[in-house]
Each structure stands twice: as C-alpha cells, then as structure tokens.
mmCIF file of C-alpha atoms in Angstrom:
data_model
loop_
_atom_site.group_PDB
_atom_site.id
_atom_site.type_symbol
_atom_site.label_atom_id
_atom_site.label_comp_id
_atom_site.label_asym_id
_atom_site.label_seq_id
_atom_site.Cartn_x
_atom_site.Cartn_y
_atom_site.Cartn_z
ATOM 1 C CA MET A 11 -14.400 30.634 109.174
ATOM 2 C CA ASN A 12 -17.229 30.097 106.692
ATOM 3 C CA LYS A 13 -16.226 28.317 103.528
ATOM 4 C CA PRO A 14 -17.049 30.137 100.267
ATOM 5 C CA ARG A 15 -20.193 28.810 98.650
ATOM 6 C CA PRO A 16 -20.032 27.196 95.199
ATOM 7 C CA LYS A 17 -20.463 29.610 92.314
ATOM 8 C CA ARG A 18 -23.952 28.471 91.383
ATOM 9 C CA LYS A 19 -25.127 28.931 95.010
ATOM 10 C CA ARG A 20 -23.605 32.420 95.117
ATOM 11 C CA LEU A 21 -25.502 33.299 91.973
ATOM 12 C CA ARG A 22 -28.742 32.094 93.450
ATOM 13 C CA ALA A 23 -28.086 34.013 96.662
ATOM 14 C CA ALA A 24 -27.527 37.153 94.636
ATOM 15 C CA GLY A 25 -30.853 36.652 92.934
ATOM 16 C CA ARG A 26 -29.272 36.055 89.553
ATOM 17 C CA THR A 27 -30.701 33.490 87.175
ATOM 18 C CA ILE A 28 -28.461 30.595 86.198
ATOM 19 C CA PRO A 29 -28.604 30.313 82.415
ATOM 20 C CA ARG A 30 -30.204 27.113 81.146
ATOM 21 C CA LYS A 31 -29.965 27.544 77.393
ATOM 22 C CA ARG A 32 -26.888 25.791 76.110
ATOM 23 C CA PRO A 33 -24.531 27.700 73.803
ATOM 24 C CA GLU A 34 -24.961 27.024 70.102
ATOM 25 C CA LEU A 35 -23.276 28.006 66.877
ATOM 26 C CA SER A 36 -25.243 29.973 64.344
ATOM 27 C CA SER A 37 -26.097 28.049 61.188
ATOM 28 C CA GLU A 38 -23.409 30.000 59.320
ATOM 29 C CA ARG A 39 -20.733 29.288 61.929
ATOM 30 C CA ARG A 40 -21.742 25.647 62.104
ATOM 31 C CA ALA A 41 -21.435 25.240 58.323
ATOM 32 C CA GLU A 42 -18.076 26.990 58.422
ATOM 33 C CA LEU A 43 -16.706 24.686 61.117
ATOM 34 C CA GLU A 44 -18.125 21.512 59.586
ATOM 35 C CA LYS A 45 -16.353 22.393 56.346
ATOM 36 C CA ARG A 46 -13.083 22.698 58.256
ATOM 37 C CA LEU A 47 -13.737 19.385 60.002
ATOM 38 C CA GLY A 48 -14.764 17.629 56.809
ATOM 39 C CA TYR A 49 -17.819 16.201 58.547
ATOM 40 C CA ASN A 50 -21.485 17.260 58.776
ATOM 41 C CA PHE A 51 -23.241 16.330 62.003
ATOM 42 C CA GLN A 52 -26.653 14.710 61.812
ATOM 43 C CA ASN A 53 -27.280 15.569 65.475
ATOM 44 C CA VAL A 54 -25.718 18.977 66.121
ATOM 45 C CA GLU A 55 -25.967 18.364 69.871
ATOM 46 C CA TRP A 56 -22.787 16.283 69.676
ATOM 47 C CA LEU A 57 -20.932 19.166 68.043
ATOM 48 C CA HIS A 58 -22.114 21.748 70.562
ATOM 49 C CA ARG A 59 -21.242 19.496 73.485
ATOM 50 C CA ALA A 60 -17.763 18.847 72.057
ATOM 51 C CA LEU A 61 -17.150 22.590 71.857
ATOM 52 C CA THR A 62 -18.216 23.357 75.436
ATOM 53 C CA HIS A 63 -15.358 23.737 77.914
ATOM 54 C CA PRO A 64 -15.801 22.470 81.516
ATOM 55 C CA SER A 65 -15.318 26.043 82.775
ATOM 56 C CA LEU A 66 -18.997 26.591 81.914
ATOM 57 C CA ILE A 67 -20.335 23.717 84.035
ATOM 58 C CA ASP A 68 -21.271 26.000 86.933
ATOM 59 C CA ASN A 69 -23.338 28.079 84.521
ATOM 60 C CA TYR A 70 -25.431 25.007 83.790
ATOM 61 C CA ASP A 71 -26.051 23.839 87.347
ATOM 62 C CA GLY A 72 -23.060 21.505 87.378
ATOM 63 C CA ASP A 73 -24.351 19.289 84.561
ATOM 64 C CA ALA A 74 -21.273 17.135 83.786
ATOM 65 C CA GLN A 75 -23.106 15.634 80.808
ATOM 66 C CA PHE A 76 -23.117 19.023 79.164
ATOM 67 C CA SER A 77 -19.402 19.871 78.916
ATOM 68 C CA ASN A 78 -16.945 18.072 76.659
ATOM 69 C CA GLN A 79 -15.104 16.203 79.447
ATOM 70 C CA ARG A 80 -16.866 12.879 78.969
ATOM 71 C CA LEU A 81 -16.558 13.113 75.190
ATOM 72 C CA GLU A 82 -12.870 13.897 75.593
ATOM 73 C CA PHE A 83 -12.460 10.683 77.610
ATOM 74 C CA LEU A 84 -14.133 8.658 74.855
ATOM 75 C CA GLY A 85 -12.371 10.458 72.019
ATOM 76 C CA ASP A 86 -8.963 9.697 73.505
ATOM 77 C CA ARG A 87 -9.763 5.970 73.271
ATOM 78 C CA VAL A 88 -11.140 6.201 69.751
ATOM 79 C CA LEU A 89 -8.063 8.118 68.598
ATOM 80 C CA GLY A 90 -5.760 5.551 70.193
ATOM 81 C CA LEU A 91 -7.480 2.608 68.528
ATOM 82 C CA VAL A 92 -7.577 4.191 65.090
ATOM 83 C CA MET A 93 -3.971 5.391 65.302
ATOM 84 C CA ALA A 94 -2.792 1.930 66.339
ATOM 85 C CA GLU A 95 -4.610 0.438 63.330
ATOM 86 C CA LEU A 96 -3.076 2.976 60.975
ATOM 87 C CA LEU A 97 0.472 2.493 62.249
ATOM 88 C CA ILE A 98 0.268 -1.302 62.053
ATOM 89 C CA ALA A 99 -0.977 -1.058 58.475
ATOM 90 C CA LYS A 100 1.612 1.527 57.468
ATOM 91 C CA PHE A 101 4.627 -0.224 59.058
ATOM 92 C CA PRO A 102 4.056 -3.988 58.731
ATOM 93 C CA ALA A 103 7.718 -4.842 59.371
ATOM 94 C CA GLU A 104 8.398 -2.583 62.370
ATOM 95 C CA ARG A 105 8.641 -3.832 65.936
ATOM 96 C CA GLU A 106 6.272 -2.844 68.744
ATOM 97 C CA GLY A 107 8.852 -0.580 70.388
ATOM 98 C CA TYR A 108 9.224 1.582 67.304
ATOM 99 C CA LEU A 109 5.466 1.807 66.772
ATOM 100 C CA THR A 110 4.964 2.773 70.418
ATOM 101 C CA LYS A 111 7.365 5.711 70.132
ATOM 102 C CA ILE A 112 5.486 7.159 67.173
ATOM 103 C CA PHE A 113 2.087 6.319 68.656
ATOM 104 C CA HIS A 114 2.649 8.330 71.829
ATOM 105 C CA GLN A 115 3.777 11.343 69.824
ATOM 106 C CA LEU A 116 0.743 11.210 67.538
ATOM 107 C CA VAL A 117 -1.880 10.938 70.289
ATOM 108 C CA SER A 118 -0.217 13.477 72.596
ATOM 109 C CA GLY A 119 -1.823 16.707 73.684
ATOM 110 C CA GLU A 120 0.643 18.614 71.518
ATOM 111 C CA ALA A 121 -0.407 16.681 68.393
ATOM 112 C CA CYS A 122 -4.116 17.153 69.151
ATOM 113 C CA ALA A 123 -3.579 20.878 69.720
ATOM 114 C CA GLU A 124 -1.695 21.150 66.433
ATOM 115 C CA VAL A 125 -4.589 19.542 64.575
ATOM 116 C CA GLY A 126 -7.040 21.857 66.326
ATOM 117 C CA GLU A 127 -5.002 24.943 65.568
ATOM 118 C CA ALA A 128 -4.738 23.963 61.897
ATOM 119 C CA ILE A 129 -8.536 24.221 61.613
ATOM 120 C CA SER A 130 -8.800 27.232 63.989
ATOM 121 C CA LEU A 131 -10.936 25.213 66.405
ATOM 122 C CA GLY A 132 -10.209 27.631 69.232
ATOM 123 C CA ASP A 133 -12.320 30.268 67.472
ATOM 124 C CA TYR A 134 -15.417 28.100 67.929
ATOM 125 C CA LEU A 135 -15.054 26.950 71.552
ATOM 126 C CA PHE A 136 -17.506 27.944 74.256
ATOM 127 C CA LEU A 137 -15.368 29.069 77.195
ATOM 128 C CA ASP A 138 -15.739 30.967 80.429
ATOM 129 C CA ALA A 139 -14.448 34.517 79.974
ATOM 130 C CA SER A 140 -11.583 33.853 82.388
ATOM 131 C CA MET A 141 -10.375 30.957 80.200
ATOM 132 C CA GLN A 142 -10.260 32.763 76.887
ATOM 133 C CA LYS A 143 -6.780 34.182 77.538
ATOM 134 C CA ASN A 144 -5.613 31.399 79.800
ATOM 135 C CA LYS A 145 -3.194 29.459 77.569
ATOM 136 C CA LYS A 146 -0.543 27.763 79.689
ATOM 137 C CA GLY A 147 2.329 25.509 78.781
ATOM 138 C CA SER A 148 3.646 24.630 75.347
ATOM 139 C CA TYR A 149 0.222 24.103 73.775
ATOM 140 C CA ASP A 150 -3.435 25.076 74.185
ATOM 141 C CA LYS A 151 -4.945 22.285 76.287
ATOM 142 C CA SER A 152 -8.531 23.470 75.720
ATOM 143 C CA VAL A 153 -8.050 23.021 71.963
ATOM 144 C CA ALA A 154 -6.380 19.624 72.406
ATOM 145 C CA ASP A 155 -9.214 18.416 74.644
ATOM 146 C CA ALA A 156 -11.831 19.722 72.232
ATOM 147 C CA ILE A 157 -10.270 17.815 69.322
ATOM 148 C CA GLU A 158 -10.603 14.575 71.281
ATOM 149 C CA ALA A 159 -14.191 15.529 72.104
ATOM 150 C CA ILE A 160 -14.862 16.235 68.410
ATOM 151 C CA ILE A 161 -13.579 12.754 67.550
ATOM 152 C CA ALA A 162 -15.967 11.240 70.108
ATOM 153 C CA GLY A 163 -18.816 13.417 68.851
ATOM 154 C CA ILE A 164 -18.249 12.206 65.299
ATOM 155 C CA TYR A 165 -18.036 8.623 66.567
ATOM 156 C CA ARG A 166 -21.349 8.935 68.422
ATOM 157 C CA ASP A 167 -22.995 10.746 65.528
ATOM 158 C CA GLY A 168 -21.718 8.761 62.545
ATOM 159 C CA GLY A 169 -19.944 5.658 63.834
ATOM 160 C CA MET A 170 -16.367 4.402 63.755
ATOM 161 C CA ASP A 171 -15.916 4.782 60.001
ATOM 162 C CA SER A 172 -16.692 8.493 60.237
ATOM 163 C CA ALA A 173 -14.309 8.954 63.173
ATOM 164 C CA ARG A 174 -11.611 7.006 61.341
ATOM 165 C CA GLY A 175 -12.091 9.187 58.269
ATOM 166 C CA PHE A 176 -11.676 12.365 60.321
ATOM 167 C CA ILE A 177 -8.456 11.103 61.902
ATOM 168 C CA LYS A 178 -7.022 10.009 58.564
ATOM 169 C CA ARG A 179 -7.722 13.418 57.045
ATOM 170 C CA HIS A 180 -6.168 15.421 59.857
ATOM 171 C CA TRP A 181 -3.398 13.176 61.205
ATOM 172 C CA ILE A 182 -2.055 10.420 59.056
ATOM 173 C CA MET A 183 -0.678 12.271 56.040
ATOM 174 C CA GLU A 184 1.336 15.042 57.681
ATOM 175 C CA LEU A 185 1.926 14.168 61.315
ATOM 176 C CA VAL A 186 2.831 10.505 60.806
ATOM 177 C CA GLU A 187 5.357 11.319 58.093
ATOM 178 C CA ARG A 188 6.933 13.999 60.264
ATOM 179 C CA GLU A 189 7.244 11.754 63.300
ATOM 180 C CA VAL A 190 8.791 8.988 61.199
ATOM 181 C CA SER A 191 11.314 11.380 59.685
ATOM 182 C CA GLN A 192 12.444 12.455 63.181
ATOM 183 C CA GLN A 193 13.354 8.920 64.263
ATOM 184 C CA ASN A 194 17.031 7.905 64.178
ATOM 185 C CA PRO A 195 17.413 5.768 61.008
ATOM 186 C CA LYS A 196 20.109 3.628 62.657
ATOM 187 C CA THR A 197 17.675 2.723 65.423
ATOM 188 C CA ARG A 198 14.957 2.038 62.890
ATOM 189 C CA LEU A 199 17.248 -0.201 60.855
ATOM 190 C CA SER A 200 18.227 -2.081 64.011
ATOM 191 C CA ASP A 201 14.546 -2.545 64.891
ATOM 192 C CA TRP A 202 13.842 -3.805 61.361
ATOM 193 C CA CYS A 203 16.659 -6.372 61.603
ATOM 194 C CA GLY A 204 15.324 -7.637 64.913
ATOM 195 C CA ALA A 205 11.763 -7.865 63.633
ATOM 196 C CA ASN A 206 12.882 -9.781 60.530
ATOM 197 C CA ARG A 207 15.354 -12.061 62.308
ATOM 198 C CA SER A 208 18.246 -10.736 60.262
ATOM 199 C CA PRO A 209 21.847 -10.141 61.354
ATOM 200 C CA TYR A 210 22.312 -6.628 62.678
ATOM 201 C CA ALA A 211 23.729 -3.928 60.429
ATOM 202 C CA VAL A 212 27.472 -3.476 60.047
ATOM 203 C CA TYR A 213 28.918 -0.019 59.265
ATOM 204 C CA LYS A 214 32.246 0.478 57.513
ATOM 205 C CA ILE A 215 34.095 3.647 56.467
ATOM 206 C CA ILE A 216 34.863 3.301 52.760
ATOM 207 C CA ASP A 217 36.555 6.654 52.228
ATOM 208 C CA GLN A 218 37.485 9.893 53.972
ATOM 209 C CA SER A 219 38.386 12.940 51.919
ATOM 210 C CA GLY A 220 38.555 16.713 52.127
ATOM 211 C CA PRO A 221 40.532 18.997 54.467
ATOM 212 C CA ASP A 222 40.679 18.346 58.212
ATOM 213 C CA HIS A 223 38.237 21.158 58.985
ATOM 214 C CA GLU A 224 35.715 19.949 56.386
ATOM 215 C CA PRO A 225 36.053 16.169 56.047
ATOM 216 C CA VAL A 226 33.718 14.047 53.937
ATOM 217 C CA PHE A 227 33.048 10.479 55.026
ATOM 218 C CA THR A 228 31.709 7.691 52.824
ATOM 219 C CA VAL A 229 30.129 4.880 54.813
ATOM 220 C CA GLU A 230 28.717 1.553 53.716
ATOM 221 C CA VAL A 231 26.102 -0.214 55.806
ATOM 222 C CA SER A 232 25.275 -3.839 55.128
ATOM 223 C CA VAL A 233 22.866 -6.414 56.478
ATOM 224 C CA GLU A 234 24.047 -9.931 55.655
ATOM 225 C CA GLY A 235 21.753 -11.582 53.151
ATOM 226 C CA ARG A 236 19.611 -8.457 52.785
ATOM 227 C CA GLY A 237 21.673 -5.807 50.997
ATOM 228 C CA SER A 238 23.869 -2.761 51.488
ATOM 229 C CA ALA A 239 23.947 0.975 50.819
ATOM 230 C CA ARG A 240 26.513 3.774 50.715
ATOM 231 C CA GLU A 241 26.171 7.449 51.612
ATOM 232 C CA THR A 242 28.396 10.415 52.442
ATOM 233 C CA GLY A 243 28.313 12.944 55.259
ATOM 234 C CA ARG A 244 30.307 15.658 57.002
ATOM 235 C CA SER A 245 30.898 13.314 59.926
ATOM 236 C CA ARG A 246 30.998 9.567 60.399
ATOM 237 C CA GLN A 247 27.702 9.660 62.318
ATOM 238 C CA GLU A 248 25.961 11.702 59.618
ATOM 239 C CA ALA A 249 27.159 9.332 56.892
ATOM 240 C CA GLU A 250 26.082 6.266 58.889
ATOM 241 C CA MET A 251 22.600 7.702 59.439
ATOM 242 C CA ALA A 252 22.233 8.591 55.762
ATOM 243 C CA ALA A 253 23.363 5.117 54.695
ATOM 244 C CA ALA A 254 21.016 3.451 57.211
ATOM 245 C CA ASP A 255 18.109 5.536 55.967
ATOM 246 C CA ARG A 256 18.807 4.621 52.344
ATOM 247 C CA LEU A 257 19.140 0.890 53.067
ATOM 248 C CA LEU A 258 16.021 0.896 55.230
ATOM 249 C CA ARG A 259 13.977 2.518 52.492
ATOM 250 C CA GLU A 260 15.136 -0.135 50.037
ATOM 251 C CA LEU A 261 14.320 -2.942 52.497
ATOM 252 C CA LEU A 262 10.841 -1.582 53.206
ATOM 253 C CA ARG A 263 10.123 -1.352 49.494
ATOM 254 C CA GLY A 264 10.866 -5.060 49.356
#
C-alpha cells in the first residue's frame, strides 16, 4: 500500500501554490497586543514568530525556524531562571523543597495559559483552521506555548531585563501570592524551622468551647527561642493551621 504523501507534496501535486508570505498582525492589532504585553518590539519578526503555531509549518515548506517551537524551548528556560531568582529573593528563609513546590506550579503549562488568557493572547495566534477549536485538557496548550515563545521573543529582542520585566508584570504579583497562600502553613513553618536550625514547632490546645456539634478550639503554637502565637478554629487542625500561619508571618517579618 502506498503511504500518504506529506501535506506540502500533496499540495504541489494538486498544482496549488504553497504560501510563502508569513502571517503578520496589522499595525493596529500589533499596537493593541503590545499594550497588553507591556512591551514594544523593536524587531516585529520576533513577535510574529512567537504567535505562529507549529500547525502552520507545512504551509511554509516545513520551515521549523518559522513556527514558535524553538522560541518556546528558549522561553521555558528564561522563565525558569527568572522565576527562580524571584522566589529566592522573595523567600530568603525558605528551604529548597518549599521553593521547588511553588516553582513548578508557577512555570507549569496551566500557569502560562492563565497568563495568556488574561491578556487574550489566543485572539492573536496564527493557527491552522483545524486547531482553532481544538482545545484539549484542562488548559489551552497553544496559548501556554505561545506565552513561553513571547518571553523568548522579548528576550531576543530586548535582552534579559526586558524578559524579566514582562514576567514580573504578569506573574509575580498575583500568581506567586496565590500559590503561597495554598501551601499548608504547618508545613511551611516546619520548613522554616529546619532552614533556620530552630527546634520544631509544638502545638498545644489551650481551650475548647462551644457545643459538641460546633466546637471552637484555641491552639497555641510555639517555637523555642523564637516565639509563639494563638488562634482559634472550628477544629483542632484548622486552629493549628491558623496559629502556624500567624507565627510564620511574624517570624518572616523578623
């Protein structure tokens, strides 16, 4: 049985011309997107390449340099380096294990897609018609990949400082704070004690009040030589987490 010929060969056989002109944004659309990005490209080629999905490669004679795949590869590394720098600066007392947990969440495909969706990046992508309605999984991978490609495009166009500025604007304020807030404060306090060579936290129930079906617990957490804090909750676990969070905040403030 004859194997099907590649798409570009089928087009040639049918006498159709393979398009050579690369897709571009109009000046109005470019200005609109650059405003959303917070960055103006000196060489717009980097922007157009970052927006071009690999599904169009066959339309351009298989030119891998043209799609955003290679930029995505570079952008992933730039994002990782910048995010590692930001987390180390933001959490000087936290151990590597804690930073790693947050890091992987912040550089994940889901996080990149969320950033892209916040600036409606999907509206500007150059995609094959079959891909335009092809969103699979829990997030839009084409948008996530394009965000990484945008980071690389900014890096190639304006250098590391420009790429770092883009990431700070679109990641560090909202996403970092959210990921931190989702971490178990008891685990975070334990990590802090280990990193600072302190005795581990001790939790003690100070009081239990209220009816059996709606109890209220008061818990004190203490770290010898460092301080203590008290909080209440509707269960022992809730009160312990609240107390750990309060003490940790006080310790991090120094």
